CSV table of C-alpha atoms in Angstrom, one decimal:
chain,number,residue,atom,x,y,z
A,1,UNK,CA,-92.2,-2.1,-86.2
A,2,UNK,CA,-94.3,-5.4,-86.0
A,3,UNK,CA,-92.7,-8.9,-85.2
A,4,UNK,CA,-91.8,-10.9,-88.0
A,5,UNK,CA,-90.7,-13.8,-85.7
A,6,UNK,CA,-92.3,-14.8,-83.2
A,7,UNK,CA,-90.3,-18.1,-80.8
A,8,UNK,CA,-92.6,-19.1,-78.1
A,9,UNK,CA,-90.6,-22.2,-75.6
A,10,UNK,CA,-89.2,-23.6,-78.8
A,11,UNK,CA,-87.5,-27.1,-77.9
A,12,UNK,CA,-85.9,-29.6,-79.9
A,13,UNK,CA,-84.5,-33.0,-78.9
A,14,UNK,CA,-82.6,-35.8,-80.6
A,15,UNK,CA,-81.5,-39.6,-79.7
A,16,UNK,CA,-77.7,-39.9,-79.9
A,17,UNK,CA,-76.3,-43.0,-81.5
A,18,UNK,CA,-79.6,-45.4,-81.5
A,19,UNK,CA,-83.2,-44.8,-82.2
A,20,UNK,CA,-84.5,-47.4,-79.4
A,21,UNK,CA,-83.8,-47.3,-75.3
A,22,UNK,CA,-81.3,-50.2,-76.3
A,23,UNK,CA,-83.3,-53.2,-74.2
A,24,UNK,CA,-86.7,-54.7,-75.1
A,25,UNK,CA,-88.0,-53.9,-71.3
A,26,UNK,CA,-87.3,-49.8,-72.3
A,27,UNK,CA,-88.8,-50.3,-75.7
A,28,UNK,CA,-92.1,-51.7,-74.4
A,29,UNK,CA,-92.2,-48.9,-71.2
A,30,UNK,CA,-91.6,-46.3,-74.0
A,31,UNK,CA,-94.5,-47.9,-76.2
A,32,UNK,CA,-97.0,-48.1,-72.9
A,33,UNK,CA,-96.0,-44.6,-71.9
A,34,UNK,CA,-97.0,-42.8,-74.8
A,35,UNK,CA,-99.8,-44.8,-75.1
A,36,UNK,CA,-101.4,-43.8,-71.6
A,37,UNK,CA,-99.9,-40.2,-72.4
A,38,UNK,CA,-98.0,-39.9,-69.4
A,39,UNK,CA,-94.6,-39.6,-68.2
A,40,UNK,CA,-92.1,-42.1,-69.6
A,41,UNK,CA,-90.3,-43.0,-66.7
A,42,UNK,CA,-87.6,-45.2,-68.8
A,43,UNK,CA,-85.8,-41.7,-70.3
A,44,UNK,CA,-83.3,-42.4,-72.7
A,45,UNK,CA,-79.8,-41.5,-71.5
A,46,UNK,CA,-78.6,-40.5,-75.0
A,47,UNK,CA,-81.4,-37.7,-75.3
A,48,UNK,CA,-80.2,-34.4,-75.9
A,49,UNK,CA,-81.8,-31.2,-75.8
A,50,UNK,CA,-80.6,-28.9,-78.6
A,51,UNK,CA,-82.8,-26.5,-77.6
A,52,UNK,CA,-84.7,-25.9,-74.8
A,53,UNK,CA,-87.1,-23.2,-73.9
A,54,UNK,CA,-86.1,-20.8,-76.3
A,55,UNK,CA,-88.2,-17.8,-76.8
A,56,UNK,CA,-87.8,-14.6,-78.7
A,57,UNK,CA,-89.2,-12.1,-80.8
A,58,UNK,CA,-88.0,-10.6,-84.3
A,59,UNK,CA,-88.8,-7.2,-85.5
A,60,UNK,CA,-89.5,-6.5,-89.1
A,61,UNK,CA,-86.3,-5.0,-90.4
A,62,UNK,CA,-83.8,-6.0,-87.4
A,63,UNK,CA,-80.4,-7.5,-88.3
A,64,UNK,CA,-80.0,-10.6,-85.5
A,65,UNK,CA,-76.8,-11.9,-84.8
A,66,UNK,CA,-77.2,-15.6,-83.6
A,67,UNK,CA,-73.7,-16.7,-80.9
A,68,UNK,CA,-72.9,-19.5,-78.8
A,69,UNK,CA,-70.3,-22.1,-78.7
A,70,UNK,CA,-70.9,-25.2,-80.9
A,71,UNK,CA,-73.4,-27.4,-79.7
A,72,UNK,CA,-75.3,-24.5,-78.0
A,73,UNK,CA,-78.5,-24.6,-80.6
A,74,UNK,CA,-77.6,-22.2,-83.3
A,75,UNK,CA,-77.7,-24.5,-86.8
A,76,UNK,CA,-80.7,-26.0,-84.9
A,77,UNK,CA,-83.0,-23.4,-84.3
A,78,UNK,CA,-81.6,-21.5,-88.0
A,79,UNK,CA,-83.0,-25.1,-89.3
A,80,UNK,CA,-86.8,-25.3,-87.7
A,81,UNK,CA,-86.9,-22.0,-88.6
A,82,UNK,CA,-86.3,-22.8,-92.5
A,83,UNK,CA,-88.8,-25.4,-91.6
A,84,UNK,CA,-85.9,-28.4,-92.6
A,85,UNK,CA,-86.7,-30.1,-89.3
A,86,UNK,CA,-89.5,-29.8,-86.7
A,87,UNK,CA,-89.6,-28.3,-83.5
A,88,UNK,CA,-90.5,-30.9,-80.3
A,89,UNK,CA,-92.1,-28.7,-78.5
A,90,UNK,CA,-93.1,-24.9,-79.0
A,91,UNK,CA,-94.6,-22.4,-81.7
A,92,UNK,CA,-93.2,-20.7,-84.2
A,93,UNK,CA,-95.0,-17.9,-86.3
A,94,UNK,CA,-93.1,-16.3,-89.3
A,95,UNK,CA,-94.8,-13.6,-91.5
A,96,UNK,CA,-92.6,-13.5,-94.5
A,97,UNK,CA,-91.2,-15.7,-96.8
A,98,UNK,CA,-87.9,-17.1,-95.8
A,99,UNK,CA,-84.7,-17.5,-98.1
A,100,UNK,CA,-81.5,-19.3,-95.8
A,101,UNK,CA,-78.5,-20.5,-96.7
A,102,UNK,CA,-77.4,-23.2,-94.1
A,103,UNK,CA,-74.8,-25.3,-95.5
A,104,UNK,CA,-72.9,-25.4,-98.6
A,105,UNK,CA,-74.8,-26.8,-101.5
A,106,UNK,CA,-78.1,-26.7,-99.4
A,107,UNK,CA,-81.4,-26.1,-101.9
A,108,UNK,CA,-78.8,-26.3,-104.9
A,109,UNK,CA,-79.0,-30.2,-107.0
A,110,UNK,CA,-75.7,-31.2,-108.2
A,111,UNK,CA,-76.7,-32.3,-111.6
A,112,UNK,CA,-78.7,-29.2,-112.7
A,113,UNK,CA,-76.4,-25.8,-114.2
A,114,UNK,CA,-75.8,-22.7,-111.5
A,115,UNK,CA,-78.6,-21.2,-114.2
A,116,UNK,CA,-80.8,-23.9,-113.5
A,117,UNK,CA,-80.5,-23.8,-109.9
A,118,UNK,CA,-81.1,-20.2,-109.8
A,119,UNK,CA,-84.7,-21.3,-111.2
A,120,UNK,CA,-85.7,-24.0,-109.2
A,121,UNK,CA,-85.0,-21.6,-105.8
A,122,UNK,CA,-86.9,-19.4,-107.5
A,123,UNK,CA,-89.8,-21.5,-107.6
A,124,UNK,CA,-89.6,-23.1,-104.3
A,125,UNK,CA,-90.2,-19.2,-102.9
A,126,UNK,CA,-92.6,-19.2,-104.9
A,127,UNK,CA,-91.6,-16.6,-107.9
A,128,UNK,CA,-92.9,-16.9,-112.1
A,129,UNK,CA,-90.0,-17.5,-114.3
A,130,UNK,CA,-90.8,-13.8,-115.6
A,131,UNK,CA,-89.7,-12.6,-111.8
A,132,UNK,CA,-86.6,-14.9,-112.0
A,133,UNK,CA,-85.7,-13.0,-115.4
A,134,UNK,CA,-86.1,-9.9,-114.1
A,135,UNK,CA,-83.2,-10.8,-111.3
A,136,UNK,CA,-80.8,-13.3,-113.4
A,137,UNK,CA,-77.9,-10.8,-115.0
A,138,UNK,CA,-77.9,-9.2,-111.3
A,139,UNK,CA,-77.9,-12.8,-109.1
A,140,UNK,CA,-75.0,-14.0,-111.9
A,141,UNK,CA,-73.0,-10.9,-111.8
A,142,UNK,CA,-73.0,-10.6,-107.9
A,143,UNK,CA,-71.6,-14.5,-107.9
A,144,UNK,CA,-68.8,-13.8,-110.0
A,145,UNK,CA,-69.5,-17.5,-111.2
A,146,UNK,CA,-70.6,-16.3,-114.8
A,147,UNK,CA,-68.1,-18.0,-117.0
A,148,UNK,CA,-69.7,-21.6,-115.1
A,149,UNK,CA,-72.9,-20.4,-114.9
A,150,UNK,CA,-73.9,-23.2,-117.4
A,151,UNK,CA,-71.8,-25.9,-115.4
A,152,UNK,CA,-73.7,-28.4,-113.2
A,153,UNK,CA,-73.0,-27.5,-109.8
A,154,UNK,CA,-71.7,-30.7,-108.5
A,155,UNK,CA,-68.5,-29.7,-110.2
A,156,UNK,CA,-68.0,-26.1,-108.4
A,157,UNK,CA,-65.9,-25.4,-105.6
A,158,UNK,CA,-66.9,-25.1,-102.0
A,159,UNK,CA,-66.2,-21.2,-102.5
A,160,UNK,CA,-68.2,-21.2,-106.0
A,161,UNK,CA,-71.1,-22.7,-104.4
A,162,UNK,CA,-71.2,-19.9,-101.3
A,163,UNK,CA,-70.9,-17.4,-103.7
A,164,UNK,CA,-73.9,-18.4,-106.0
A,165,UNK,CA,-76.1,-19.6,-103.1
A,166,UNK,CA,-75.8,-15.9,-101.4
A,167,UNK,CA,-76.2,-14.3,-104.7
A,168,UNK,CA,-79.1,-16.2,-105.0
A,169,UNK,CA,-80.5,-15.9,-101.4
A,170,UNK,CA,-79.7,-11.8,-101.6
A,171,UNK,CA,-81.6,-11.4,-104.9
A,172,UNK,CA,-84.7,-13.1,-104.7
A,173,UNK,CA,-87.4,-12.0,-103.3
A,174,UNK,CA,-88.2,-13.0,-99.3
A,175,UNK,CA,-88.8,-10.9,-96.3
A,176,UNK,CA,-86.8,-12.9,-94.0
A,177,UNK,CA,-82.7,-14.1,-94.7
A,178,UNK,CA,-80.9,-16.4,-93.0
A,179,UNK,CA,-77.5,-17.3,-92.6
A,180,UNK,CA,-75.7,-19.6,-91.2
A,181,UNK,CA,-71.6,-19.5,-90.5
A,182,UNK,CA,-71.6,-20.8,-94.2
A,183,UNK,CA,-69.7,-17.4,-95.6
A,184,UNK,CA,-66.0,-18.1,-93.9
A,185,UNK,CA,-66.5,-20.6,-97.0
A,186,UNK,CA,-65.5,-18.0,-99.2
A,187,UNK,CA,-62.6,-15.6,-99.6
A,188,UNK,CA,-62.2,-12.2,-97.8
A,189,UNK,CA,-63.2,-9.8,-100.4
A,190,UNK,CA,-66.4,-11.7,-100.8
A,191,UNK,CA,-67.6,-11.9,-97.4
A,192,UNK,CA,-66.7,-8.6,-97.3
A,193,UNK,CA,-69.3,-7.7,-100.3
A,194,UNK,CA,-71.4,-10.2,-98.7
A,195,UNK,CA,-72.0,-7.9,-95.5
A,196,UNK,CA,-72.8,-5.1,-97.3
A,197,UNK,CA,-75.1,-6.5,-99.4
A,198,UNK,CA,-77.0,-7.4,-96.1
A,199,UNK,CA,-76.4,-4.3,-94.8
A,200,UNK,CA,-78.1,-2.7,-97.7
A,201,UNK,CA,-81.2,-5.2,-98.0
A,202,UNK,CA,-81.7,-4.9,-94.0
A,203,UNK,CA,-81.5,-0.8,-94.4
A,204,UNK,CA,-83.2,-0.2,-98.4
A,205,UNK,CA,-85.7,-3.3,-98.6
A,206,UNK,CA,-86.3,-3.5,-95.0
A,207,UNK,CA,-85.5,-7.0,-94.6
A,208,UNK,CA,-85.1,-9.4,-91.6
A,209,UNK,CA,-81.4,-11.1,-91.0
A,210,UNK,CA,-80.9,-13.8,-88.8
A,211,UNK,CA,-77.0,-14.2,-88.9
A,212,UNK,CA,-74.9,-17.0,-86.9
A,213,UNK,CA,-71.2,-16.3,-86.8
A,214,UNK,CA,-68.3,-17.0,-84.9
A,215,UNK,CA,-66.4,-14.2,-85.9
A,216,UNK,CA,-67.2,-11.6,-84.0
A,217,UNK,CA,-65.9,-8.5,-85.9
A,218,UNK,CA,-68.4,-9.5,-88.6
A,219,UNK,CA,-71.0,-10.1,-85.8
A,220,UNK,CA,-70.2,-5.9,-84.8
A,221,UNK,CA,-70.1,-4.8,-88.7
A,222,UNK,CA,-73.6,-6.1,-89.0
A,223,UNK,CA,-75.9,-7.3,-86.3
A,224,UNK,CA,-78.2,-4.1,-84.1
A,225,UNK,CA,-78.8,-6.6,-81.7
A,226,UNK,CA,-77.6,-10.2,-80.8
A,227,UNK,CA,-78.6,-13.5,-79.4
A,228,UNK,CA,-76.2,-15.8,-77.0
A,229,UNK,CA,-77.7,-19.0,-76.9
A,230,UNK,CA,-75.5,-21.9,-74.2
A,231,UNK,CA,-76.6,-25.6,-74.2
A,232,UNK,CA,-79.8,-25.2,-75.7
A,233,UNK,CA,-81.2,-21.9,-73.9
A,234,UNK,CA,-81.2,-18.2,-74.7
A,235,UNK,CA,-79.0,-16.9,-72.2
A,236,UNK,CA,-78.7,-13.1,-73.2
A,237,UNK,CA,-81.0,-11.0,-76.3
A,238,UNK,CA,-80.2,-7.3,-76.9
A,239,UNK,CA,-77.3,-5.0,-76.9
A,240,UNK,CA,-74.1,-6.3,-79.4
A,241,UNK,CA,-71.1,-5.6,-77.2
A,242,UNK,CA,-72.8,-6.9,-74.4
A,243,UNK,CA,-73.8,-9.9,-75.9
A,244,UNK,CA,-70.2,-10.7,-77.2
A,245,UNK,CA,-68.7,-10.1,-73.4
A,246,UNK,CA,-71.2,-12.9,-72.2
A,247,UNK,CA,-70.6,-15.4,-75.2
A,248,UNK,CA,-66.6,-15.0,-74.0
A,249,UNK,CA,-66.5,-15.5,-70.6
A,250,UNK,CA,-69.2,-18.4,-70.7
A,251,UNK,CA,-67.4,-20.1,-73.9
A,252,UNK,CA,-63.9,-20.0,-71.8
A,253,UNK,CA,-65.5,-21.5,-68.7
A,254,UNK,CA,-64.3,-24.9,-70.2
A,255,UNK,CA,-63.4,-28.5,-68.6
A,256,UNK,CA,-60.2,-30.2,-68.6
A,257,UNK,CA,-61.7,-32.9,-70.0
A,258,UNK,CA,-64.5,-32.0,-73.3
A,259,UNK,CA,-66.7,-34.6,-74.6
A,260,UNK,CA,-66.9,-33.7,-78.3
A,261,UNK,CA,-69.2,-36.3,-79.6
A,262,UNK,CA,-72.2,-34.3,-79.3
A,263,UNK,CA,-70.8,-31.1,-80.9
A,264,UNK,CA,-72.7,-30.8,-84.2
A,265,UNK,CA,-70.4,-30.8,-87.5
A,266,UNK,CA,-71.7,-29.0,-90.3
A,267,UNK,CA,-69.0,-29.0,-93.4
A,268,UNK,CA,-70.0,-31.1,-95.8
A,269,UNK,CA,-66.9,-31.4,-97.0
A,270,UNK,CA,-66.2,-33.7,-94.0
A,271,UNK,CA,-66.0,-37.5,-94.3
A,272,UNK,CA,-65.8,-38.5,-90.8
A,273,UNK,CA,-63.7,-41.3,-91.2
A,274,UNK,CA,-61.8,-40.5,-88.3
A,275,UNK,CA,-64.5,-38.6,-85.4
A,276,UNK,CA,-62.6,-36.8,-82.6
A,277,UNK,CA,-64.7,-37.8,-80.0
A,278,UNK,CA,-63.0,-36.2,-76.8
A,279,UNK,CA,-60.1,-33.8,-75.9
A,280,UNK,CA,-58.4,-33.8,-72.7
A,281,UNK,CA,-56.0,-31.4,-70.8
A,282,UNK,CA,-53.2,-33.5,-69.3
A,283,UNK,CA,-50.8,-32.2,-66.7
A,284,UNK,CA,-53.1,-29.5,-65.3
A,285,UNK,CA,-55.6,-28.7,-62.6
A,286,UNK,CA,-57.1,-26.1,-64.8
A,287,UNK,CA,-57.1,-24.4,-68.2
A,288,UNK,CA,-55.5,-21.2,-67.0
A,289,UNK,CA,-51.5,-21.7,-67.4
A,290,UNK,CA,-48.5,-19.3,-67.3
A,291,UNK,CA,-47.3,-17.1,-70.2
A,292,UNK,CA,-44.6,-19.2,-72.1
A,293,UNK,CA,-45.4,-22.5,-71.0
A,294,UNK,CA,-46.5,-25.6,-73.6
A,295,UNK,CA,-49.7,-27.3,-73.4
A,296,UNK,CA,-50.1,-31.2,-73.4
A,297,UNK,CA,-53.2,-32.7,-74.9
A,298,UNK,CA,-55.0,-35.8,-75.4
A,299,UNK,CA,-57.5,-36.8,-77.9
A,300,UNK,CA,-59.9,-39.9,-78.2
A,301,UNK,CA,-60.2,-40.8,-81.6
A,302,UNK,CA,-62.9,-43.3,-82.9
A,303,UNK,CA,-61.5,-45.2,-86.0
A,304,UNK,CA,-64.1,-45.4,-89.0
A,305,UNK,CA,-61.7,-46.4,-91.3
A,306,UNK,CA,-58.3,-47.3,-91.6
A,307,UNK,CA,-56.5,-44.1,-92.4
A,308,UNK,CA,-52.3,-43.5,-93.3
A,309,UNK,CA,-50.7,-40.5,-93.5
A,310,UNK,CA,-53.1,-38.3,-91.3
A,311,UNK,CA,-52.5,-34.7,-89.6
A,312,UNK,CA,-53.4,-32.6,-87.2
A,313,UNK,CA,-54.0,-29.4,-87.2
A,314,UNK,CA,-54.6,-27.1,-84.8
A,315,UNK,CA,-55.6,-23.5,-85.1
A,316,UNK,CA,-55.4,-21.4,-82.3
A,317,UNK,CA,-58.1,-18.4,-82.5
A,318,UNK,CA,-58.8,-15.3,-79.6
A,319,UNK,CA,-61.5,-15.1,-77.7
A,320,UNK,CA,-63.5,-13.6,-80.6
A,321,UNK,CA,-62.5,-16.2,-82.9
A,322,UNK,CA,-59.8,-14.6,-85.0
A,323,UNK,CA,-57.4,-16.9,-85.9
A,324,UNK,CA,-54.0,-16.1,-84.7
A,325,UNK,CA,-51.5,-19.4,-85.2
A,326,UNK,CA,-51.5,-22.9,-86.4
A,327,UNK,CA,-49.7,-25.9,-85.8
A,328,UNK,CA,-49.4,-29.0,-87.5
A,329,UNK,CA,-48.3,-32.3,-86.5
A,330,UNK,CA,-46.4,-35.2,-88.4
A,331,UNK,CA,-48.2,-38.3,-90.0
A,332,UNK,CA,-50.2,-40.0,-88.1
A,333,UNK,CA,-51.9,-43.2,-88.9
A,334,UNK,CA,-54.8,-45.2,-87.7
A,335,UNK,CA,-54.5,-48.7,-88.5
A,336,UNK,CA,-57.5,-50.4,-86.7
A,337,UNK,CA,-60.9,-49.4,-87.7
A,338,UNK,CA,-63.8,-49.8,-85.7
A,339,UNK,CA,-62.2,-49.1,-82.5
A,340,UNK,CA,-60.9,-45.8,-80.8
A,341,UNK,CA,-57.4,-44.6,-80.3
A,342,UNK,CA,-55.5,-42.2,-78.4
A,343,UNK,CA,-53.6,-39.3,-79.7
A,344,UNK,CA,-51.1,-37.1,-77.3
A,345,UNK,CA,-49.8,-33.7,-78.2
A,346,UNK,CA,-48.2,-30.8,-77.3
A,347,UNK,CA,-48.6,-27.2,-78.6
A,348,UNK,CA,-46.0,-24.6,-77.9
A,349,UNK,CA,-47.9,-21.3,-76.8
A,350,UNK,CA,-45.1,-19.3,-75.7
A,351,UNK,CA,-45.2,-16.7,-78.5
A,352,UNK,CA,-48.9,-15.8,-77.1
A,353,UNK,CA,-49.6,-13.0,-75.1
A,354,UNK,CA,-51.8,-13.2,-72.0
A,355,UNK,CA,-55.3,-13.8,-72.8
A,356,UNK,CA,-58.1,-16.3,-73.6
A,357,UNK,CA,-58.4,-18.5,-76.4
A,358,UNK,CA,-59.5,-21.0,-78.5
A,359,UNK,CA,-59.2,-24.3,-80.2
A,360,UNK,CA,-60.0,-25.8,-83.6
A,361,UNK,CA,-58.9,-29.0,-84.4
A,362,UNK,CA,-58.9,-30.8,-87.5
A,363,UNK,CA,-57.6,-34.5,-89.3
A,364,UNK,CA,-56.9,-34.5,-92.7
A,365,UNK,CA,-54.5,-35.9,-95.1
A,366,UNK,CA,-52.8,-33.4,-98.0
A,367,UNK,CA,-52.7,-34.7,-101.5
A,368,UNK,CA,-49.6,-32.7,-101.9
A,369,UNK,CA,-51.4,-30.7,-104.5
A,370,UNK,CA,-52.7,-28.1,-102.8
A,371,UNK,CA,-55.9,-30.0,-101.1
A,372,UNK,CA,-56.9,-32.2,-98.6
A,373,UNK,CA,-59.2,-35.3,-97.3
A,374,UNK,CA,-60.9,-33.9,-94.4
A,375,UNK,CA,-61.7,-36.8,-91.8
A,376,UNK,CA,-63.0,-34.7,-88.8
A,377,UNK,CA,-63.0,-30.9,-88.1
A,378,UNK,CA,-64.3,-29.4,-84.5
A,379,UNK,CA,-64.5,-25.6,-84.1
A,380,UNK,CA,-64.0,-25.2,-80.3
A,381,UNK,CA,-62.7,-28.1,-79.3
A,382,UNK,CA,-61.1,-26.8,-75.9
A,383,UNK,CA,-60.1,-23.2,-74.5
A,384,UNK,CA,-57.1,-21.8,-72.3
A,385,UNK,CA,-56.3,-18.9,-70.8
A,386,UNK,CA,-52.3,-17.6,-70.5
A,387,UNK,CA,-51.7,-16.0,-67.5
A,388,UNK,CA,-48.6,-13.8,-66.4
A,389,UNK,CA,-47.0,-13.7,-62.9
A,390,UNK,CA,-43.8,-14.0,-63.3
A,391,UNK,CA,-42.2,-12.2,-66.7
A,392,UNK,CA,-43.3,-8.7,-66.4
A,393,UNK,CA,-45.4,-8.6,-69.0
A,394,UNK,CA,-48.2,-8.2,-66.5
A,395,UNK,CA,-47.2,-4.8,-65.6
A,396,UNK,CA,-48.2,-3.5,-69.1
A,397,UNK,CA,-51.7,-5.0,-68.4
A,398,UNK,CA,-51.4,-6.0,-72.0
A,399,UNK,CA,-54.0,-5.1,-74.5
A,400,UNK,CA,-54.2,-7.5,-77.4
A,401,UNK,CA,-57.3,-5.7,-78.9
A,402,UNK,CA,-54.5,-3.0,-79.6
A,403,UNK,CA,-51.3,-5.2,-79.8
A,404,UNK,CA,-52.1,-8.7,-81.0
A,405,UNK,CA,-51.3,-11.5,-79.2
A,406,UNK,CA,-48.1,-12.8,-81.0
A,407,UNK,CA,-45.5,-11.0,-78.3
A,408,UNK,CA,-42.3,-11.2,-80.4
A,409,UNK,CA,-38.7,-11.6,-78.9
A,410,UNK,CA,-37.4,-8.5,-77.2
A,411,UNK,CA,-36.6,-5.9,-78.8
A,412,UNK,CA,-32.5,-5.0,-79.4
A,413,UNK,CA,-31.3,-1.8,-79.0
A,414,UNK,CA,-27.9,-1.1,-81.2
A,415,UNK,CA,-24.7,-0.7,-80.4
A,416,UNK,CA,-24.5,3.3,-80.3
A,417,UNK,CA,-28.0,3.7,-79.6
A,418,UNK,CA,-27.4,3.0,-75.8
């Protein structure tokens, strides 16, 4: 096999929050800087490395699973190499043509029909409308969107949308497929169909996945071999399981205190008029507590708009990201925009059985009708790990890969039976 992809000390960096050093002094040592060409000596604090130093090679054919925790360079480096933004430093060579799918809705316009849209991708990868007939009744029928096939776009569903975009990326014709964590968009069955529809281009047509998940058993049903990027480097490249033990036990090496501002968001769904901005263990001297205790928490919340009614949600997941409980809070509101506010909490984990685990947090407000307003959503907003010393649970060494994690009350043996 030859390399398709080729990463060479691929690096990327972004200014957070302003686009200038913030004084006219910085702004001019900037200018004079990279006018001599030399070292600016005036860096930026709010520069951030998405990714930095990353290099790797592709084979033609592989299936590539793409981990990390958020903020560790996944949607960035899946975006330079759809060529949507540029690398700062680095090479990249590609031989193929590249169909992704990044984000809901991305390469699809809102006023044209699902039809249409199938056309204009069609085009941009470079394919005659004769090639695009040839694929049309399979792309529709895979998307199960037919009867609104004809129906702008702007007025599907965030699950009609996935479901058309993959039928579209899967059918074309590209060498190269990429995929973000777009798919938990959809429902089960169609991820599901999803997977082995990339299982079958990767082993029939030979071609190239690149596949970021956080779910793991999806990670395992597809992927031959896996990246872990942390903080902007490749940490680990090869072997699946092994790649999956290093993701855990560096994404549950977390602080008390998590600043979340510079966690990238990507549901489009989400207006951010409320931005979760920090979360903060309170109580504690670590994240490790004992089996049945409660955890107390504390957000920082920056106020875009004034916002009544809100909620929070919290979704616990396992250290592979299956989700395993959720609790909800009463209304909140935020009556002061432009300013940020503090939110404390506390989430009963006693049900939980010893292990690691994480935290998604989300604000929205329910319309009572089955929907939501989404203000902020983070994916991995803190971990934990239950511990037991003192129940006897320990003595079981408990396996929740076999038993869950939910430990229910004890079991009560009848009268008669004893």
């Amino acid at each position: 096999m030859s390399a398709i992809i080729k990463i060479e000390n691929l690096k990327k960096k972004y200014k957070l929050g302003s686009i200038n050093s913030g004084t006219l002094k910085g702004d001019i040592q900037e200018f004079f800087a990279r006018v001599k060409g030399g070292k600016n000596n005036h860096k930026a604090k709010n520069e951030f490395w998405a990714l930095d130093g990353v290099s790797l090679e592709i084979e033609d054919g592989e299936k590539i699973g793409i981990i990390g925790a958020n903020g560790a360079g996944k949607s960035t480096l899946l975006k330079i190499l759809s060529q949507i933004t540029a690398p700062t430093e680095g090479r990249i060579e590609i031989n193929g043509r590249i169909s992704s799918m990044l984000e809901v809705g991305t390469g699809f316009h809102g006023e044209l029909t699902g039809r249409e849209n199938i056309y204009l991708n069609g085009a941009i990868l470079g394919m005659s409308r004769r090639e695009v007939d040839s694929k049309i009744e399979k792309i529709i029928e895979f998307s199960e969107c037919a009867d609104f096939i004809d129906t702008p776009v702007k007025r599907y569903s965030s699950g009609m949308y996935v479901k058309l975009a993959f039928a579209v990326a899967a059918h074309l014709d590209s060498e190269i497929l990429i995929m973000d964590e777009v798919l938990a968009v959809g429902d089960i069955a169609f991820q599901n169909k999803c997977l082995d529809k990339m299982s079958l281009l990767s082993s029939e047509e030979k071609r190239t996945i690149l596949y970021v998940s956080h779910n793991m058993s999806t990670i395992r049903k597809l992927c031959t071999k896996c990246a872990v990027l942390s903080h902007g480097k490749l940490i680990y490249f090869g072997d699946v399981e092994k790649a999956i033990e290093i993701y855990s036990d560096t994404a549950n090496k977390m602080l008390l205190k998590n600043d979340l501002r510079n966690i990238e968001r990507n549901d489009s769904f989400t207006n951010y008029k409320l931005i979760i901005q920090q979360a903060e263990l309170l109580g504690r001297e670590s994240n490790v507590i004992e089996y049945g205790e409660k955890l107390d928490f504390e957000l920082l919340i920056f106020v875009k708009e004034v916002c009544q009614s809100a909620k929070l949600r919290c979704i616990i997941h396992n250290s592979e990201r299956t989700p395993l409980a959720t609790a909800v809070s009463k209304n909140v509101s935020f009556e002061k925009s432009g300013q940020e506010e503090k939110l404390q909490f506390s989430v009963d984990t006693s049900l939980l059985a010893p292990g690691k685990y994480r935290v998604k947090l989300e604000l929205t407000k329910p319309d009572g009708y089955g929907s939501e307003e989404k203000y902020d959503m983070v994916n991995e907003a803190f971990n934990f790990e239950i511990m037991d010393t003192k129940s006897g649970l320990h003595n079981l060494n408990w396996y929740s890969h076999f038993w869950g994690n939910i430990v229910l009350p004890e079991i009560k043996v009848l009268e008669g039976n004893q």
